[in-house]
Coordinates of N, CA, C and O in Angstrom, one line a residue:
X922 N 13.8 -10.4 25.5 CA 12.4 -10.2 25.2 C 12.2 -10.5 23.7 O 13.0 -10.2 22.8
X923 N 11.2 -11.3 23.4 CA 11.0 -11.7 22.0 C 10.2 -10.6 21.3 O 9.0 -10.2 21.6
X924 N 10.8 -10.1 20.1 CA 10.1 -9.0 19.4 C 9.5 -9.6 18.1 O 9.1 -8.8 17.3
X925 N 9.3 -10.9 18.0 CA 8.7 -11.4 16.9 C 7.2 -11.1 16.9 O 6.6 -11.1 17.9
X926 N 6.7 -10.8 15.7 CA 5.2 -10.5 15.7 C 4.5 -11.9 16.1 O 4.9 -12.9 15.8
X927 N 3.3 -11.6 16.7 CA 2.5 -12.7 17.2 C 1.3 -12.9 16.3 O 0.6 -11.8 15.9
X928 N 1.2 -14.1 15.8 CA 0.1 -14.4 14.8 C -1.3 -14.2 15.6 O -1.5 -14.8 16.7
X929 N -2.2 -13.6 14.9 CA -3.6 -13.5 15.4 C -4.6 -14.1 14.3 O -4.1 -14.4 13.2
X930 N -5.8 -14.3 14.7 CA -6.7 -15.0 13.8 C -6.7 -14.2 12.5 O -6.7 -13.0 12.5
X931 N -6.8 -15.0 11.4 CA -6.9 -14.2 10.1 C -8.3 -14.4 9.5 O -9.2 -14.8 10.1
X932 N -8.4 -14.0 8.2 CA -9.7 -14.0 7.6 C -9.5 -14.6 6.1 O -8.4 -14.4 5.5
X933 N -10.4 -15.5 5.7 CA -10.3 -16.0 4.3 C -11.7 -15.8 3.7 O -12.8 -16.1 4.2
X934 N -11.6 -15.1 2.6 CA -12.8 -14.8 1.8 C -12.8 -15.6 0.5 O -11.9 -15.3 -0.4
X935 N -13.6 -16.6 0.4 CA -13.6 -17.5 -0.8 C -14.9 -17.1 -1.6 O -16.0 -17.1 -1.2
X936 N -14.5 -16.6 -2.8 CA -15.6 -16.1 -3.6 C -16.6 -17.2 -4.0 O -17.7 -16.8 -4.3
X937 N -16.2 -18.4 -3.9 CA -17.2 -19.6 -4.1 C -18.4 -19.5 -3.3 O -19.5 -20.0 -3.7
X938 N -18.2 -18.9 -2.1 CA -19.3 -18.8 -1.1 C -20.4 -17.9 -1.6 O -21.6 -18.1 -1.3
X939 N -20.0 -17.0 -2.4 CA -20.9 -15.9 -2.9 C -21.4 -16.1 -4.3 O -22.4 -15.8 -4.7
X940 N -20.5 -16.8 -5.1 CA -20.8 -17.1 -6.5 C -20.7 -18.6 -6.8 O -19.6 -19.1 -7.0
X941 N -21.7 -19.3 -6.9 CA -21.7 -20.7 -6.9 C -21.2 -21.3 -8.3 O -20.7 -22.4 -8.4
X942 N -21.2 -20.5 -9.3 CA -20.7 -20.9 -10.7 C -19.2 -20.5 -10.8 O -18.8 -19.4 -10.9
X943 N -18.3 -21.5 -10.8 CA -16.9 -21.3 -10.9 C -16.5 -20.4 -12.2 O -15.6 -19.8 -12.1
X944 N -17.3 -20.5 -13.2 CA -17.0 -19.7 -14.4 C -17.1 -18.2 -14.1 O -16.4 -17.4 -14.8
X945 N -17.8 -17.9 -13.1 CA -18.0 -16.4 -12.8 C -16.9 -15.8 -12.0 O -16.8 -14.6 -12.0
X946 N -16.1 -16.7 -11.3 CA -15.2 -16.1 -10.4 C -13.8 -16.6 -10.5 O -12.8 -16.1 -9.9
X947 N -13.5 -17.6 -11.3 CA -12.2 -18.1 -11.5 C -11.4 -18.6 -10.2 O -10.3 -18.4 -10.1
X948 N -12.3 -19.1 -9.3 CA -11.7 -19.6 -8.0 C -11.0 -18.5 -7.3 O -9.8 -18.7 -6.9
X949 N -11.5 -17.4 -7.2 CA -10.8 -16.3 -6.4 C -11.0 -16.3 -4.9 O -12.0 -16.8 -4.5
X950 N -10.0 -15.8 -4.3 CA -10.2 -15.7 -2.8 C -9.2 -14.6 -2.3 O -8.3 -14.1 -3.0
X951 N -9.4 -14.2 -1.1 CA -8.6 -13.2 -0.4 C -8.2 -13.9 0.9 O -9.1 -14.4 1.7
X952 N -6.9 -13.9 1.2 CA -6.4 -14.5 2.5 C -5.7 -13.3 3.3 O -4.9 -12.6 2.7
X953 N -6.1 -13.1 4.5 CA -5.6 -12.1 5.3 C -5.0 -12.7 6.6 O -5.6 -13.4 7.4
X954 N -3.7 -12.5 6.8 CA -3.0 -12.9 7.9 C -2.6 -11.8 8.8 O -2.1 -10.7 8.3
X955 N -2.9 -11.8 10.0 CA -2.6 -10.6 10.9 C -1.7 -11.0 12.0 O -1.9 -12.0 12.6
X956 N -0.7 -10.1 12.2 CA 0.3 -10.3 13.2 C 0.3 -9.1 14.0 O 0.3 -7.9 13.6
X957 N 0.6 -9.2 15.4 CA 0.7 -8.1 16.3 C 2.1 -7.9 16.6 O 2.9 -8.9 16.7
X958 N 2.6 -6.7 16.5 CA 4.0 -6.4 16.8 C 4.1 -5.4 18.0 O 3.1 -4.6 18.4
X959 N 5.3 -5.3 18.5 CA 5.5 -4.5 19.7 C 5.8 -3.1 19.3 O 6.2 -2.8 18.2
X960 N 5.7 -2.2 20.3 CA 5.8 -0.8 19.9 C 7.3 -0.4 19.6 O 7.6 0.5 18.9
X961 N 8.2 -1.3 20.1 CA 9.6 -1.1 19.7 C 9.9 -1.3 18.3 O 11.0 -0.9 17.8
X962 N 9.1 -2.1 17.6 CA 9.3 -2.4 16.1 C 8.7 -1.3 15.3 O 7.6 -1.5 14.8
X963 N 9.5 -0.2 15.2 CA 8.9 0.9 14.5 C 9.4 1.0 13.1 O 8.7 1.6 12.2
X964 N 10.5 0.5 12.6 CA 11.0 0.6 11.3 C 10.2 -0.4 10.3 O 10.2 -1.6 10.5
X965 N 9.8 0.1 9.2 CA 9.0 -0.7 8.4 C 9.8 -1.8 7.8 O 9.2 -2.9 7.7
X966 N 11.0 -1.6 7.4 CA 11.8 -2.7 6.8 C 12.0 -3.8 7.7 O 12.0 -4.9 7.5
X967 N 12.2 -3.5 9.1 CA 12.4 -4.5 10.0 C 11.0 -5.2 10.3 O 11.1 -6.5 10.4
X968 N 9.9 -4.6 10.2 CA 8.6 -5.3 10.3 C 8.4 -6.2 9.1 O 8.0 -7.3 9.2
X969 N 8.9 -5.7 7.9 CA 8.7 -6.6 6.6 C 9.6 -7.8 6.8 O 9.2 -8.9 6.5
X970 N 10.8 -7.6 7.4 CA 11.7 -8.7 7.5 C 11.2 -9.8 8.6 O 11.2 -11.0 8.4
X971 N 10.6 -9.2 9.7 CA 10.0 -10.1 10.6 C 8.8 -10.9 10.0 O 8.6 -12.1 10.3
X972 N 8.1 -10.2 9.2 CA 6.9 -11.0 8.6 C 7.4 -12.0 7.7 O 7.0 -13.2 7.7
X973 N 8.5 -11.7 6.8 CA 9.0 -12.7 5.9 C 9.6 -13.9 6.7 O 9.6 -15.1 6.3
X974 N 10.2 -13.6 7.9 CA 10.7 -14.7 8.7 C 9.7 -15.4 9.5 O 10.1 -16.5 10.1
X975 N 8.5 -15.0 9.6 CA 7.5 -15.6 10.4 C 7.0 -17.0 9.7 O 6.8 -17.0 8.5
X976 N 6.7 -18.0 10.5 CA 6.2 -19.2 9.8 C 4.9 -19.0 9.1 O 4.7 -19.7 8.1
X977 N 4.1 -18.1 9.4 CA 2.8 -17.7 8.7 C 3.1 -17.3 7.3 O 2.2 -17.4 6.4
X978 N 4.3 -16.9 7.0 CA 4.6 -16.4 5.7 C 5.0 -17.6 4.7 O 5.0 -17.4 3.6
X979 N 5.1 -18.7 5.3 CA 5.5 -20.0 4.5 C 4.3 -20.7 4.2 O 3.9 -21.8 4.6
X980 N 3.5 -20.1 3.2 CA 2.2 -20.5 2.8 C 2.3 -20.5 1.2 O 2.6 -19.4 0.6
X981 N 2.1 -21.6 0.6 CA 2.2 -21.6 -0.9 C 0.8 -21.1 -1.6 O 0.7 -21.0 -2.7
X982 N -0.2 -21.0 -0.7 CA -1.6 -20.6 -1.1 C -2.0 -21.5 -2.3 O -2.7 -21.0 -3.2
X983 N -1.7 -22.8 -2.2 CA -2.3 -23.7 -3.2 C -2.9 -24.9 -2.4 O -2.9 -26.0 -3.1
X984 N -3.4 -24.7 -1.1 CA -4.1 -25.7 -0.5 C -3.4 -26.5 0.6 O -3.9 -27.2 1.3
X985 N -2.1 -26.3 0.7 CA -1.2 -27.0 1.6 C -1.2 -26.3 3.0 O -0.9 -26.9 4.0
X986 N -1.6 -25.0 3.0 CA -1.6 -24.2 4.2 C -0.1 -23.8 4.6 O 0.8 -23.9 3.7
X987 N 0.0 -23.4 5.7 CA 1.3 -22.9 6.3 C 2.2 -24.1 6.6 O 1.7 -25.0 7.4
X988 N 3.4 -24.2 6.1 CA 4.3 -25.2 6.3 C 5.5 -24.5 7.1 O 6.3 -23.8 6.4
X989 N 5.6 -24.7 8.4 CA 6.7 -24.0 9.2 C 8.0 -24.0 8.6 O 8.8 -23.0 8.8
X990 N 8.4 -25.0 7.9 CA 9.8 -25.2 7.3 C 9.7 -25.2 5.8 O 10.7 -25.5 5.1
X991 N 8.6 -24.7 5.3 CA 8.3 -24.7 3.8 C 9.3 -23.7 3.1 O 9.6 -22.7 3.6
X992 N 9.7 -24.1 1.9 CA 10.6 -23.3 1.0 C 9.8 -22.3 0.2 O 10.5 -21.6 -0.6
X993 N 8.5 -22.3 0.3 CA 7.7 -21.5 -0.7 C 6.9 -20.5 -0.1 O 6.4 -20.6 1.0
X994 N 6.6 -19.3 -0.8 CA 5.7 -18.4 -0.5 C 4.9 -17.9 -1.7 O 5.5 -17.4 -2.6
X995 N 3.6 -18.3 -1.7 CA 2.8 -18.1 -2.9 C 3.5 -18.8 -4.0 O 4.0 -19.9 -3.9
X996 N 3.6 -18.1 -5.2 CA 4.3 -18.7 -6.4 C 5.8 -18.6 -6.3 O 6.4 -19.1 -7.2
X997 N 6.4 -18.1 -5.3 CA 7.7 -17.8 -5.3 C 8.6 -18.7 -4.3 O 8.1 -19.2 -3.3
X998 N 9.9 -18.8 -4.6 CA 10.8 -19.4 -3.6 C 11.0 -18.4 -2.5 O 11.3 -17.2 -2.7
X999 N 10.7 -18.9 -1.3 CA 10.8 -18.0 -0.1 C 12.2 -17.3 0.0 O 12.3 -16.1 0.4
X1000 N 13.3 -18.0 -0.3 CA 14.7 -17.5 -0.1 C 14.9 -16.2 -0.9 O 15.9 -15.5 -0.7
X1001 N 14.1 -16.0 -2.0 CA 14.3 -14.9 -2.9 C 13.5 -13.7 -2.5 O 13.6 -12.6 -3.2
X1002 N 12.7 -13.8 -1.4 CA 11.9 -12.6 -1.0 C 12.6 -11.8 0.1 O 13.0 -12.5 1.0
X1003 N 12.7 -10.6 -0.2 CA 13.4 -9.7 0.8 C 12.6 -8.4 1.0 O 11.6 -8.1 0.2
X1004 N 12.8 -7.7 2.2 CA 11.9 -6.5 2.4 C 12.0 -5.5 1.3 O 11.1 -4.8 1.0
X1005 N 13.2 -5.5 0.6 CA 13.4 -4.5 -0.5 C 12.6 -4.6 -1.7 O 12.4 -3.8 -2.5
X1006 N 12.1 -5.9 -1.9 CA 11.1 -6.1 -3.1 C 9.7 -5.5 -2.8 O 8.9 -5.5 -3.8
X1007 N 9.4 -5.2 -1.6 CA 8.1 -4.5 -1.3 C 8.1 -3.1 -1.6 O 8.9 -2.4 -1.0
X1008 N 7.3 -2.7 -2.6 CA 7.2 -1.2 -2.9 C 6.1 -0.4 -2.1 O 5.0 -1.1 -2.1
X1009 N 6.5 0.7 -1.6 CA 5.3 1.5 -1.0 C 4.4 1.9 -2.0 O 4.8 2.2 -3.2
X1010 N 3.1 1.7 -1.8 CA 2.0 2.2 -2.7 C 1.0 3.0 -1.8 O 0.8 2.7 -0.6
X1011 N 0.3 3.9 -2.5 CA -0.7 4.6 -1.8 C -1.9 3.7 -1.6 O -2.1 2.7 -2.3
X1012 N -2.8 4.1 -0.7 CA -4.0 3.3 -0.4 C -4.8 3.4 -1.7 O -5.5 2.4 -2.0
X1013 N -4.8 4.5 -2.4 CA -5.7 4.6 -3.7 C -5.1 3.6 -4.7 O -5.9 3.0 -5.4
X1014 N -3.8 3.5 -4.8 CA -3.3 2.5 -5.8 C -3.6 1.1 -5.5 O -4.0 0.3 -6.3
X1015 N -3.5 0.8 -4.1 CA -3.8 -0.6 -3.7 C -5.3 -0.9 -4.0 O -5.7 -1.9 -4.4
X1016 N -6.2 0.1 -3.7 CA -7.6 -0.1 -4.0 C -7.8 -0.3 -5.5 O -8.6 -1.2 -5.9
X1017 N -7.1 0.5 -6.3 CA -7.2 0.4 -7.8 C -6.8 -1.1 -8.3 O -7.5 -1.7 -9.0
X1018 N -5.8 -1.6 -7.7 CA -5.3 -2.9 -8.1 C -6.3 -4.0 -7.8 O -6.7 -4.8 -8.6
X1019 N -6.8 -3.9 -6.5 CA -7.8 -4.8 -6.1 C -9.2 -4.7 -6.8 O -9.7 -5.7 -7.2
X1020 N -9.6 -3.5 -7.1 CA -10.9 -3.3 -7.8 C -10.7 -3.8 -9.2 O -11.7 -4.4 -9.7
X1021 N -9.5 -3.6 -9.8 CA -9.4 -4.2 -11.2 C -9.4 -5.6 -11.2 O -9.9 -6.4 -12.2
X1022 N -8.9 -6.2 -10.1 CA -8.9 -7.7 -10.0 C -10.4 -8.3 -9.7 O -10.8 -9.2 -10.3
X1023 N -11.1 -7.5 -9.0 CA -12.5 -7.9 -8.6 C -13.4 -7.6 -9.7 O -14.3 -8.4 -10.1
X1024 N -13.3 -6.5 -10.4 CA -14.3 -6.0 -11.4 C -14.7 -6.8 -12.6 O -15.7 -6.7 -13.1
X1025 N -13.8 -7.7 -13.1 CA -14.3 -8.6 -14.1 C -15.4 -9.5 -13.8 O -16.0 -10.1 -14.8
X1026 N -15.7 -9.5 -12.5 CA -17.0 -10.3 -12.2 C -18.2 -9.7 -12.9 O -18.3 -8.5 -12.9
X1027 N -19.1 -10.6 -13.4 CA -20.3 -10.0 -14.0 C -21.1 -9.1 -13.1 O -21.6 -8.0 -13.5
X1028 N -21.2 -9.4 -11.8 CA -21.9 -8.6 -10.8 C -21.3 -9.1 -9.5 O -21.3 -10.3 -9.2
X1029 N -20.9 -8.1 -8.7 CA -20.4 -8.5 -7.3 C -21.5 -8.5 -6.4 O -22.2 -7.5 -6.2
X1030 N -21.9 -9.7 -5.8 CA -23.0 -9.7 -4.9 C -22.9 -8.9 -3.7 O -21.7 -8.6 -3.3
X1031 N -23.9 -8.3 -3.2 CA -23.9 -7.3 -2.1 C -23.1 -7.9 -0.8 O -22.3 -7.2 -0.2
X1032 N -23.3 -9.2 -0.5 CA -22.7 -9.8 0.6 C -21.1 -9.8 0.4 O -20.4 -9.6 1.3
X1033 N -20.7 -10.2 -0.8 CA -19.3 -10.2 -1.1 C -18.7 -8.8 -1.0 O -17.7 -8.6 -0.4
X1034 N -19.4 -7.8 -1.6 CA -18.9 -6.5 -1.5 C -18.8 -6.0 -0.1 O -17.8 -5.3 0.3
X1035 N -19.8 -6.4 0.7 CA -19.7 -5.9 2.1 C -18.6 -6.6 2.9 O -17.9 -5.9 3.7
X1036 N -18.3 -7.9 2.6 CA -17.2 -8.5 3.3 C -15.8 -8.0 2.8 O -14.9 -7.7 3.6
X1037 N -15.7 -7.6 1.5 CA -14.5 -7.1 1.0 C -14.3 -5.6 1.6 O -13.2 -5.3 1.9
X1038 N -15.4 -4.9 1.7 CA -15.4 -3.6 2.3 C -14.8 -3.6 3.6 O -13.9 -2.9 4.1
X1039 N -15.4 -4.5 4.5 CA -15.1 -4.6 5.9 C -13.6 -5.2 6.1 O -12.9 -4.7 6.9
X1040 N -13.4 -6.3 5.4 CA -12.2 -7.1 5.7 C -10.9 -6.5 5.0 O -9.8 -6.7 5.4
X1041 N -11.2 -6.0 3.7 CA -10.0 -5.6 3.0 C -9.9 -4.0 2.9 O -8.9 -3.4 3.3
X1042 N -10.9 -3.4 2.3 CA -10.8 -2.1 2.0 C -10.8 -1.1 3.3 O -10.1 -0.1 3.3
X1043 N -11.5 -1.5 4.3 CA -11.4 -0.8 5.6 C -10.0 -0.9 6.2 O -9.5 0.1 6.8
X1044 N -9.4 -2.1 6.1 CA -8.0 -2.3 6.7 C -7.1 -1.4 5.8 O -6.2 -0.8 6.4
X1045 N -7.2 -1.3 4.5 CA -6.4 -0.5 3.7 C -6.5 1.0 4.1 O -5.5 1.7 4.3
X1046 N -7.8 1.5 4.4 CA -8.0 2.9 4.7 C -7.3 3.2 6.1 O -7.0 4.3 6.3
X1047 N -7.2 2.2 7.0 CA -6.7 2.4 8.4 C -5.2 2.3 8.5 O -4.6 2.7 9.5
X1048 N -4.5 1.7 7.3 CA -3.1 1.5 7.4 C -2.3 2.8 7.3 O -2.7 3.8 6.6
X1049 N -1.2 2.8 8.0 CA -0.3 3.9 8.1 C 0.6 3.7 6.8 O 1.2 4.7 6.4
X1050 N 0.9 2.5 6.4 CA 1.8 2.2 5.3 C 1.2 1.0 4.5 O 0.7 0.0 5.2
X1051 N 1.4 1.0 3.2 CA 0.9 -0.1 2.4 C 2.1 -0.4 1.4 O 2.7 0.5 0.8
X1052 N 2.4 -1.7 1.4 CA 3.5 -2.2 0.5 C 2.9 -3.2 -0.4 O 1.9 -4.0 -0.1
X1053 N 3.4 -3.3 -1.6 CA 2.9 -4.2 -2.7 C 4.1 -4.9 -3.3 O 5.2 -4.5 -3.5
X1054 N 4.0 -6.3 -3.2 CA 5.0 -7.2 -3.9 C 4.7 -7.4 -5.2 O 3.7 -8.0 -5.6
X1055 N 5.5 -6.7 -6.1 CA 5.2 -6.8 -7.6 C 5.7 -8.2 -8.2 O 6.2 -9.1 -7.4
X1056 N 5.6 -8.3 -9.4 CA 6.0 -9.6 -10.1 C 7.5 -9.7 -9.9 O 8.3 -8.8 -10.2
X1057 N 7.9 -10.8 -9.5 CA 9.3 -11.1 -9.2 C 10.1 -11.7 -10.4 O 11.3 -11.8 -10.4
X1058 N 9.5 -12.1 -11.4 CA 10.2 -12.7 -12.6 C 10.2 -14.2 -12.6 O 10.1 -14.8 -11.5
X1059 N 10.5 -14.8 -13.7 CA 10.5 -16.3 -13.9 C 11.5 -16.9 -13.0 O 11.3 -18.1 -12.4
X1060 N 12.7 -16.3 -12.7 CA 13.7 -17.0 -11.9 C 13.2 -17.2 -10.4 O 13.7 -18.1 -9.7
X1061 N 12.2 -16.5 -9.9 CA 11.8 -16.5 -8.5 C 10.6 -17.4 -8.4 O 10.2 -17.9 -7.3
X1062 N 10.0 -17.8 -9.5 CA 8.8 -18.8 -9.5 C 9.3 -20.1 -9.1 O 10.2 -20.8 -9.7
X1063 N 8.7 -20.8 -8.1 CA 9.1 -22.0 -7.7 C 8.6 -23.1 -8.7 O 7.9 -22.8 -9.7
X1064 N 8.9 -24.4 -8.4 CA 8.7 -25.5 -9.4 C 7.3 -25.7 -9.8 O 7.1 -26.2 -11.0
X1065 N 6.3 -25.4 -9.1 CA 4.9 -25.4 -9.5 C 4.1 -24.1 -9.2 O 2.9 -24.1 -9.1
X1066 N 4.8 -23.0 -9.3 CA 4.3 -21.7 -8.8 C 3.3 -21.1 -9.8 O 2.8 -20.1 -9.5
X1067 N 3.2 -21.7 -10.9 CA 2.3 -21.0 -11.9 C 0.8 -21.5 -11.8 O 0.0 -21.4 -12.7
X1068 N 0.4 -22.0 -10.6 CA -1.0 -22.4 -10.3 C -1.9 -21.2 -10.2 O -3.1 -21.4 -10.4
X1069 N -1.4 -20.1 -9.9 CA -2.3 -18.9 -9.8 C -2.3 -18.1 -11.0 O -1.3 -17.8 -11.7
X1070 N -3.5 -17.8 -11.4 CA -3.8 -16.8 -12.5 C -3.3 -15.4 -12.2 O -2.6 -14.8 -13.0
X1071 N -3.7 -15.0 -11.0 CA -3.3 -13.7 -10.5 C -2.9 -13.8 -9.1 O -3.4 -14.7 -8.4
X1072 N -1.9 -13.1 -8.6 CA -1.3 -13.2 -7.3 C -1.0 -11.8 -6.9 O 0.0 -11.2 -7.3
X1073 N -1.9 -11.2 -6.1 CA -1.7 -9.8 -5.6 C -1.4 -9.9 -4.1 O -2.1 -10.5 -3.4
X1074 N -0.2 -9.3 -3.7 CA 0.2 -9.3 -2.3 C 0.4 -8.0 -1.8 O 1.3 -7.2 -2.3
X1075 N -0.2 -7.6 -0.7 CA -0.1 -6.4 0.1 C 0.3 -6.6 1.5 O -0.2 -7.5 2.2
X1076 N 1.2 -5.8 2.0 CA 1.5 -5.7 3.4 C 1.0 -4.4 4.0 O 1.4 -3.3 3.4
X1077 N 0.2 -4.4 5.0 CA -0.4 -3.2 5.6 C 0.2 -3.1 7.0 O 0.3 -4.0 7.7
X1078 N 0.7 -1.9 7.4 CA 1.1 -1.6 8.7 C 0.2 -0.6 9.4 O 0.0 0.4 8.8
X1079 N -0.4 -1.0 10.5 CA -1.3 -0.1 11.2 C -0.7 0.0 12.6 O -0.8 -0.8 13.5
X1080 N 0.0 1.1 12.8 CA 0.7 1.3 14.0 C -0.2 1.6 15.2 O 0.2 1.1 16.3
X1081 N -1.3 2.3 15.0 CA -2.2 2.5 16.1 C -2.7 1.2 16.7 O -2.9 1.1 17.9
X1082 N -2.9 0.3 15.9 CA -3.4 -1.1 16.3 C -2.3 -2.0 16.6 O -2.5 -3.2 17.1
X1083 N -1.0 -1.7 16.3 CA 0.1 -2.6 16.4 C -0.1 -3.8 15.7 O 0.4 -4.9 16.1
X1084 N -0.5 -3.7 14.4 CA -0.6 -4.8 13.5 C 0.0 -4.7 12.2 O 0.1 -3.6 11.7
X1085 N 0.5 -5.8 11.7 CA 1.0 -5.8 10.4 C 0.1 -6.9 9.7 O -0.2 -8.0 10.3
X1086 N -0.5 -6.6 8.5 CA -1.4 -7.6 7.8 C -0.8 -7.9 6.4 O -0.3 -7.1 5.8
X1087 N -0.9 -9.2 6.2 CA -0.5 -9.7 4.9 C -1.8 -10.1 4.1 O -2.6 -10.9 4.6
X1088 N -2.1 -9.4 3.0 CA -3.3 -9.6 2.2 C -2.9 -10.2 0.9 O -2.1 -9.5 0.2
X1089 N -3.3 -11.3 0.6 CA -3.1 -12.0 -0.6 C -4.5 -12.1 -1.4 O -5.4 -12.7 -0.7
X1090 N -4.5 -11.6 -2.5 CA -5.8 -11.8 -3.4 C -5.3 -12.5 -4.6 O -4.4 -12.0 -5.3
X1091 N -5.9 -13.7 -4.9 CA -5.5 -14.5 -6.0 C -6.6 -15.4 -6.7 O -7.7 -15.4 -6.1
X1092 N -6.3 -15.9 -7.8 CA -7.2 -16.9 -8.4 C -6.3 -18.1 -8.7 O -5.2 -17.9 -9.1
X1093 N -6.9 -19.2 -8.7 CA -6.3 -20.4 -9.2 C -7.2 -21.3 -9.9 O -8.4 -21.0 -10.0

């Protein structure tokens, strides 16, 4: 039996849709990848390892999309990312990190706030576990990995829904 998580449709929130002036948003976006896992996959570290090994994780988030054999994940070399690098954080801390990232906007339009609330903050509130990938250091940055001004990555585990979600919030 295959215990690999199955990819489900994701969500992409491009701030440009809400803020037409690039100076207001710094080309910000949130990408959510959603995977379904089986009930046998109960250990968080195993779920994180399965996520890292999944082809959907091979995304440089710089316009190329998912490359099934790609060597990069965001600004990092994929080979250097392990489950142990993900730190458990509280839902409150995750919300604080994301709010500090969003708040420099002069004004968050109501439609953007509603989409963030529904797609990001509601998922955070429903998660049984939240993990954050902190800064990995210069040695982990790939050859052109500095294209992002900010790169925040969270993994949410929602056991009741049988889902693991990868949320990346970044600017480039």
